[in-house]
């Protein structure tokens, strides 16, 4: 394994290939919206709340029985109380999770996972927003969001989609859309 790693590093040097730290997994998955078990999805959340209805909707349209089916059908009928959202936060301070999420100046949830998104140029936070009276996509989208970090409130742009490549074009080899809000020099090196 050591020889393989050294050979790959030596051969890839001319292409800018370098070792990346483990935190890169968190940053890249945050930007891309790939869910993490234990943070974004846990035993106390459902696929509907996590924005992953596409995983269960086909089965719910059949008569196939499975563990949790009745709970999901009830949620679809009665509405959700919480929903996972993504927040792009222009905070100069690193975020660590458990920061409060404000919607229209009232706390409505907390951050479960965060990392700095180098491709999008800001902190990317994923957390659940809650409304005991029930929430709708209109309720979620109509709010003005902020995140409290180290005692300061920072404006946040809420999205239900991944902040980087939300259409999955790059996974398919299509680089037609530019997602880099950075300088031209950084864009050039980032596209390599």
PDB file of C-alpha atoms in Angstrom:
ATOM      1  CA  UNK A   1       0.000   0.000   0.000  1.00  0.00           C
ATOM      2  CA  UNK A   2       2.844   2.406   0.808  1.00  0.00           C
ATOM      3  CA  UNK A   3       4.572   1.742  -2.520  1.00  0.00           C
ATOM      4  CA  UNK A   4       1.264   2.184  -4.385  1.00  0.00           C
ATOM      5  CA  UNK A   5       0.575   5.481  -2.628  1.00  0.00           C
ATOM      6  CA  UNK A   6       4.073   6.748  -3.322  1.00  0.00           C
ATOM      7  CA  UNK A   7       3.867   5.719  -7.001  1.00  0.00           C
ATOM      8  CA  UNK A   8       0.497   7.395  -7.443  1.00  0.00           C
ATOM      9  CA  UNK A   9       1.761  10.564  -5.777  1.00  0.00           C
ATOM     10  CA  UNK A  10       4.882  10.678  -7.931  1.00  0.00           C
ATOM     11  CA  UNK A  11       2.993  10.044 -11.186  1.00  0.00           C
ATOM     12  CA  UNK A  12       0.215  12.478 -10.334  1.00  0.00           C
ATOM     13  CA  UNK A  13       2.437  15.348  -9.238  1.00  0.00           C
ATOM     14  CA  UNK A  14       2.581  16.938 -12.675  1.00  0.00           C
ATOM     15  CA  UNK A  15      -1.250  16.997 -12.705  1.00  0.00           C
ATOM     16  CA  UNK A  16      -1.581  18.675  -9.324  1.00  0.00           C
ATOM     17  CA  UNK A  17      -2.670  15.482  -7.563  1.00  0.00           C
ATOM     18  CA  UNK A  18      -1.959  15.704  -3.850  1.00  0.00           C
ATOM     19  CA  UNK A  19      -3.043  14.109  -0.613  1.00  0.00           C
ATOM     20  CA  UNK A  20      -6.268  15.476   0.844  1.00  0.00           C
ATOM     21  CA  UNK A  21      -7.200  15.471   4.498  1.00  0.00           C
ATOM     22  CA  UNK A  22     -10.041  13.470   5.932  1.00  0.00           C
ATOM     23  CA  UNK A  23     -12.073  16.664   6.434  1.00  0.00           C
ATOM     24  CA  UNK A  24     -12.279  16.917   2.648  1.00  0.00           C
ATOM     25  CA  UNK A  25     -14.935  14.178   2.812  1.00  0.00           C
ATOM     26  CA  UNK A  26     -17.082  16.416   5.018  1.00  0.00           C
ATOM     27  CA  UNK A  27     -16.550  19.520   2.886  1.00  0.00           C
ATOM     28  CA  UNK A  28     -17.244  17.802  -0.422  1.00  0.00           C
ATOM     29  CA  UNK A  29     -20.283  15.865   0.794  1.00  0.00           C
ATOM     30  CA  UNK A  30     -21.724  19.037   2.365  1.00  0.00           C
ATOM     31  CA  UNK A  31     -21.378  20.922  -0.910  1.00  0.00           C
ATOM     32  CA  UNK A  32     -22.854  18.053  -2.918  1.00  0.00           C
ATOM     33  CA  UNK A  33     -25.676  17.303  -0.485  1.00  0.00           C
ATOM     34  CA  UNK A  34     -24.656  13.709   0.143  1.00  0.00           C
ATOM     35  CA  UNK A  35     -26.263  12.718   3.445  1.00  0.00           C
ATOM     36  CA  UNK A  36     -24.318  11.444   6.447  1.00  0.00           C
ATOM     37  CA  UNK A  37     -25.738   8.768   8.698  1.00  0.00           C
ATOM     38  CA  UNK A  38     -25.727   9.971  12.337  1.00  0.00           C
ATOM     39  CA  UNK A  39     -25.881  13.686  11.410  1.00  0.00           C
ATOM     40  CA  UNK A  40     -28.306  14.321   8.536  1.00  0.00           C
ATOM     41  CA  UNK A  41     -30.171  11.044   8.899  1.00  0.00           C
ATOM     42  CA  UNK A  42     -30.666   9.269  12.214  1.00  0.00           C
ATOM     43  CA  UNK A  43     -33.116   6.772  13.713  1.00  0.00           C
ATOM     44  CA  UNK A  44     -35.322   9.684  14.848  1.00  0.00           C
ATOM     45  CA  UNK A  45     -35.718  11.149  11.321  1.00  0.00           C
ATOM     46  CA  UNK A  46     -37.550   9.812   8.298  1.00  0.00           C
ATOM     47  CA  UNK A  47     -36.668   9.863   4.600  1.00  0.00           C
ATOM     48  CA  UNK A  48     -39.452  12.419   4.065  1.00  0.00           C
ATOM     49  CA  UNK A  49     -37.973  14.767   6.672  1.00  0.00           C
ATOM     50  CA  UNK A  50     -34.481  14.306   5.235  1.00  0.00           C
ATOM     51  CA  UNK A  51     -35.594  15.268   1.715  1.00  0.00           C
ATOM     52  CA  UNK A  52     -35.118  11.710   0.507  1.00  0.00           C
ATOM     53  CA  UNK A  53     -38.723  10.908  -0.420  1.00  0.00           C
ATOM     54  CA  UNK A  54     -37.505   9.578  -3.772  1.00  0.00           C
ATOM     55  CA  UNK A  55     -36.215   6.528  -1.887  1.00  0.00           C
ATOM     56  CA  UNK A  56     -39.584   5.516  -0.441  1.00  0.00           C
ATOM     57  CA  UNK A  57     -42.256   7.032  -2.695  1.00  0.00           C
ATOM     58  CA  UNK A  58     -42.123   4.214  -5.278  1.00  0.00           C
ATOM     59  CA  UNK A  59     -42.719   1.605  -2.549  1.00  0.00           C
ATOM     60  CA  UNK A  60     -45.478   3.677  -0.944  1.00  0.00           C
ATOM     61  CA  UNK A  61     -47.366   3.531  -4.262  1.00  0.00           C
ATOM     62  CA  UNK A  62     -47.514  -0.274  -4.016  1.00  0.00           C
ATOM     63  CA  UNK A  63     -49.021  -2.712  -1.508  1.00  0.00           C
ATOM     64  CA  UNK A  64     -45.577  -3.871  -0.358  1.00  0.00           C
ATOM     65  CA  UNK A  65     -45.409  -3.837   3.422  1.00  0.00           C
ATOM     66  CA  UNK A  66     -42.242  -2.713   5.176  1.00  0.00           C
ATOM     67  CA  UNK A  67     -41.162  -1.505   8.608  1.00  0.00           C
ATOM     68  CA  UNK A  68     -42.124   2.161   8.956  1.00  0.00           C
ATOM     69  CA  UNK A  69     -44.648   2.208   6.106  1.00  0.00           C
ATOM     70  CA  UNK A  70     -47.557   3.357   8.287  1.00  0.00           C
ATOM     71  CA  UNK A  71     -45.480   6.131   9.852  1.00  0.00           C
ATOM     72  CA  UNK A  72     -44.482   7.438   6.410  1.00  0.00           C
ATOM     73  CA  UNK A  73     -48.067   7.281   5.121  1.00  0.00           C
ATOM     74  CA  UNK A  74     -49.175   9.190   8.226  1.00  0.00           C
ATOM     75  CA  UNK A  75     -46.519  11.849   7.631  1.00  0.00           C
ATOM     76  CA  UNK A  76     -47.575  12.207   4.003  1.00  0.00           C
ATOM     77  CA  UNK A  77     -51.197  12.621   5.100  1.00  0.00           C
ATOM     78  CA  UNK A  78     -50.679  14.855   8.142  1.00  0.00           C
ATOM     79  CA  UNK A  79     -47.590  16.803   7.060  1.00  0.00           C
ATOM     80  CA  UNK A  80     -44.085  17.113   8.407  1.00  0.00           C
ATOM     81  CA  UNK A  81     -43.035  18.893  11.588  1.00  0.00           C
ATOM     82  CA  UNK A  82     -39.358  19.163  10.594  1.00  0.00           C
ATOM     83  CA  UNK A  83     -37.337  19.212   7.347  1.00  0.00           C
ATOM     84  CA  UNK A  84     -33.636  19.074   6.519  1.00  0.00           C
ATOM     85  CA  UNK A  85     -32.423  22.206   4.741  1.00  0.00           C
ATOM     86  CA  UNK A  86     -29.089  23.481   3.515  1.00  0.00           C
ATOM     87  CA  UNK A  87     -27.839  26.902   4.569  1.00  0.00           C
ATOM     88  CA  UNK A  88     -25.021  28.763   2.845  1.00  0.00           C
ATOM     89  CA  UNK A  89     -23.591  30.958   5.606  1.00  0.00           C
ATOM     90  CA  UNK A  90     -21.229  33.870   4.936  1.00  0.00           C
ATOM     91  CA  UNK A  91     -19.595  33.566   8.340  1.00  0.00           C
ATOM     92  CA  UNK A  92     -15.899  34.350   8.776  1.00  0.00           C
ATOM     93  CA  UNK A  93     -15.954  32.034  11.792  1.00  0.00           C
ATOM     94  CA  UNK A  94     -15.697  28.246  11.395  1.00  0.00           C
ATOM     95  CA  UNK A  95     -18.907  26.510  12.387  1.00  0.00           C
ATOM     96  CA  UNK A  96     -18.868  23.287  14.413  1.00  0.00           C
ATOM     97  CA  UNK A  97     -22.545  22.088  14.536  1.00  0.00           C
ATOM     98  CA  UNK A  98     -25.375  22.697  16.981  1.00  0.00           C
ATOM     99  CA  UNK A  99     -25.560  26.375  15.949  1.00  0.00           C
ATOM    100  CA  UNK A 100     -29.088  27.780  16.202  1.00  0.00           C
ATOM    101  CA  UNK A 101     -31.029  28.352  12.979  1.00  0.00           C
ATOM    102  CA  UNK A 102     -33.282  31.418  12.919  1.00  0.00           C
ATOM    103  CA  UNK A 103     -36.223  31.866  10.559  1.00  0.00           C
ATOM    104  CA  UNK A 104     -37.693  35.356  10.555  1.00  0.00           C
ATOM    105  CA  UNK A 105     -35.764  36.162  13.763  1.00  0.00           C
ATOM    106  CA  UNK A 106     -37.081  33.142  15.722  1.00  0.00           C
ATOM    107  CA  UNK A 107     -35.149  29.966  16.494  1.00  0.00           C
ATOM    108  CA  UNK A 108     -36.582  27.131  14.425  1.00  0.00           C
ATOM    109  CA  UNK A 109     -33.874  24.482  14.588  1.00  0.00           C
ATOM    110  CA  UNK A 110     -30.185  23.770  14.807  1.00  0.00           C
ATOM    111  CA  UNK A 111     -27.302  22.797  12.563  1.00  0.00           C
ATOM    112  CA  UNK A 112     -26.480  19.089  12.510  1.00  0.00           C
ATOM    113  CA  UNK A 113     -23.516  19.170  10.142  1.00  0.00           C
ATOM    114  CA  UNK A 114     -21.294  21.845   8.705  1.00  0.00           C
ATOM    115  CA  UNK A 115     -18.105  22.274   6.745  1.00  0.00           C
ATOM    116  CA  UNK A 116     -16.491  25.032   4.770  1.00  0.00           C
ATOM    117  CA  UNK A 117     -17.412  24.666   1.093  1.00  0.00           C
ATOM    118  CA  UNK A 118     -14.333  25.624  -0.881  1.00  0.00           C
ATOM    119  CA  UNK A 119     -16.147  25.273  -4.210  1.00  0.00           C
ATOM    120  CA  UNK A 120     -18.989  27.573  -3.150  1.00  0.00           C
ATOM    121  CA  UNK A 121     -16.910  29.956  -1.033  1.00  0.00           C
ATOM    122  CA  UNK A 122     -18.792  29.804   2.264  1.00  0.00           C
ATOM    123  CA  UNK A 123     -19.781  27.635   5.209  1.00  0.00           C
ATOM    124  CA  UNK A 124     -22.302  24.978   4.215  1.00  0.00           C
ATOM    125  CA  UNK A 125     -24.593  23.927   7.048  1.00  0.00           C
ATOM    126  CA  UNK A 126     -27.254  21.225   7.057  1.00  0.00           C
ATOM    127  CA  UNK A 127     -29.896  21.297   9.763  1.00  0.00           C
ATOM    128  CA  UNK A 128     -33.529  20.646  10.501  1.00  0.00           C
ATOM    129  CA  UNK A 129     -36.033  23.476  10.661  1.00  0.00           C
ATOM    130  CA  UNK A 130     -39.147  22.826  12.718  1.00  0.00           C
ATOM    131  CA  UNK A 131     -42.655  24.190  12.892  1.00  0.00           C
ATOM    132  CA  UNK A 132     -44.926  22.485  15.460  1.00  0.00           C
ATOM    133  CA  UNK A 133     -47.974  23.717  13.533  1.00  0.00           C
ATOM    134  CA  UNK A 134     -46.708  21.819  10.499  1.00  0.00           C
ATOM    135  CA  UNK A 135     -44.529  23.010   7.704  1.00  0.00           C
ATOM    136  CA  UNK A 136     -44.870  23.289   3.989  1.00  0.00           C
ATOM    137  CA  UNK A 137     -42.380  24.008   1.256  1.00  0.00           C
ATOM    138  CA  UNK A 138     -43.902  27.504   1.016  1.00  0.00           C
ATOM    139  CA  UNK A 139     -43.288  28.054   4.741  1.00  0.00           C
ATOM    140  CA  UNK A 140     -39.682  26.903   4.381  1.00  0.00           C
ATOM    141  CA  UNK A 141     -38.963  28.937   1.240  1.00  0.00           C
ATOM    142  CA  UNK A 142     -40.656  32.143   2.430  1.00  0.00           C
ATOM    143  CA  UNK A 143     -38.469  32.626   5.488  1.00  0.00           C
ATOM    144  CA  UNK A 144     -35.412  34.783   6.001  1.00  0.00           C
ATOM    145  CA  UNK A 145     -32.683  32.723   7.626  1.00  0.00           C
ATOM    146  CA  UNK A 146     -29.746  33.393   9.914  1.00  0.00           C
ATOM    147  CA  UNK A 147     -27.388  31.132  11.818  1.00  0.00           C
ATOM    148  CA  UNK A 148     -25.934  31.957  15.218  1.00  0.00           C
ATOM    149  CA  UNK A 149     -22.233  31.255  15.430  1.00  0.00           C
ATOM    150  CA  UNK A 150     -20.103  32.184  18.441  1.00  0.00           C
ATOM    151  CA  UNK A 151     -22.826  34.519  19.706  1.00  0.00           C
ATOM    152  CA  UNK A 152     -23.179  36.412  16.403  1.00  0.00           C
ATOM    153  CA  UNK A 153     -25.960  36.113  13.841  1.00  0.00           C
ATOM    154  CA  UNK A 154     -24.958  35.609  10.208  1.00  0.00           C
ATOM    155  CA  UNK A 155     -27.205  35.805   7.165  1.00  0.00           C
ATOM    156  CA  UNK A 156     -27.856  32.463   5.531  1.00  0.00           C
ATOM    157  CA  UNK A 157     -29.199  31.525   2.136  1.00  0.00           C
ATOM    158  CA  UNK A 158     -31.548  28.548   2.477  1.00  0.00           C
ATOM    159  CA  UNK A 159     -31.810  25.903  -0.215  1.00  0.00           C
ATOM    160  CA  UNK A 160     -33.391  22.485  -0.376  1.00  0.00           C
ATOM    161  CA  UNK A 161     -30.876  21.370  -2.997  1.00  0.00           C
ATOM    162  CA  UNK A 162     -27.146  20.845  -2.905  1.00  0.00           C
ATOM    163  CA  UNK A 163     -25.252  24.128  -3.268  1.00  0.00           C
ATOM    164  CA  UNK A 164     -22.768  22.551  -5.704  1.00  0.00           C
ATOM    165  CA  UNK A 165     -23.967  20.767  -8.854  1.00  0.00           C
ATOM    166  CA  UNK A 166     -27.593  20.340  -7.738  1.00  0.00           C
ATOM    167  CA  UNK A 167     -28.542  18.831 -11.124  1.00  0.00           C
ATOM    168  CA  UNK A 168     -25.777  16.172 -10.916  1.00  0.00           C
ATOM    169  CA  UNK A 169     -24.314  17.315 -14.233  1.00  0.00           C
ATOM    170  CA  UNK A 170     -20.679  16.941 -13.169  1.00  0.00           C
ATOM    171  CA  UNK A 171     -21.212  13.363 -12.049  1.00  0.00           C
ATOM    172  CA  UNK A 172     -22.233  12.709 -15.664  1.00  0.00           C
ATOM    173  CA  UNK A 173     -19.165  14.508 -17.071  1.00  0.00           C
ATOM    174  CA  UNK A 174     -21.046  17.701 -18.026  1.00  0.00           C
ATOM    175  CA  UNK A 175     -19.073  20.772 -16.947  1.00  0.00           C
ATOM    176  CA  UNK A 176     -21.280  23.326 -18.731  1.00  0.00           C
ATOM    177  CA  UNK A 177     -22.413  25.106 -15.558  1.00  0.00           C
ATOM    178  CA  UNK A 178     -19.975  27.157 -13.471  1.00  0.00           C
ATOM    179  CA  UNK A 179     -20.327  26.830  -9.697  1.00  0.00           C
ATOM    180  CA  UNK A 180     -17.182  28.624  -8.617  1.00  0.00           C
ATOM    181  CA  UNK A 181     -17.783  32.064  -7.057  1.00  0.00           C
ATOM    182  CA  UNK A 182     -14.051  32.504  -6.682  1.00  0.00           C
ATOM    183  CA  UNK A 183     -11.427  34.527  -8.554  1.00  0.00           C
ATOM    184  CA  UNK A 184     -10.510  33.679 -12.164  1.00  0.00           C
ATOM    185  CA  UNK A 185      -7.156  32.268 -11.020  1.00  0.00           C
ATOM    186  CA  UNK A 186      -8.822  29.996  -8.492  1.00  0.00           C
ATOM    187  CA  UNK A 187     -11.439  28.951 -11.064  1.00  0.00           C
ATOM    188  CA  UNK A 188      -8.710  27.919 -13.486  1.00  0.00           C
ATOM    189  CA  UNK A 189      -6.910  25.770 -10.935  1.00  0.00           C
ATOM    190  CA  UNK A 190     -10.182  24.345  -9.581  1.00  0.00           C
ATOM    191  CA  UNK A 191     -11.257  23.150 -13.029  1.00  0.00           C
ATOM    192  CA  UNK A 192      -8.096  21.010 -13.418  1.00  0.00           C
TER     193      UNK A 192
END
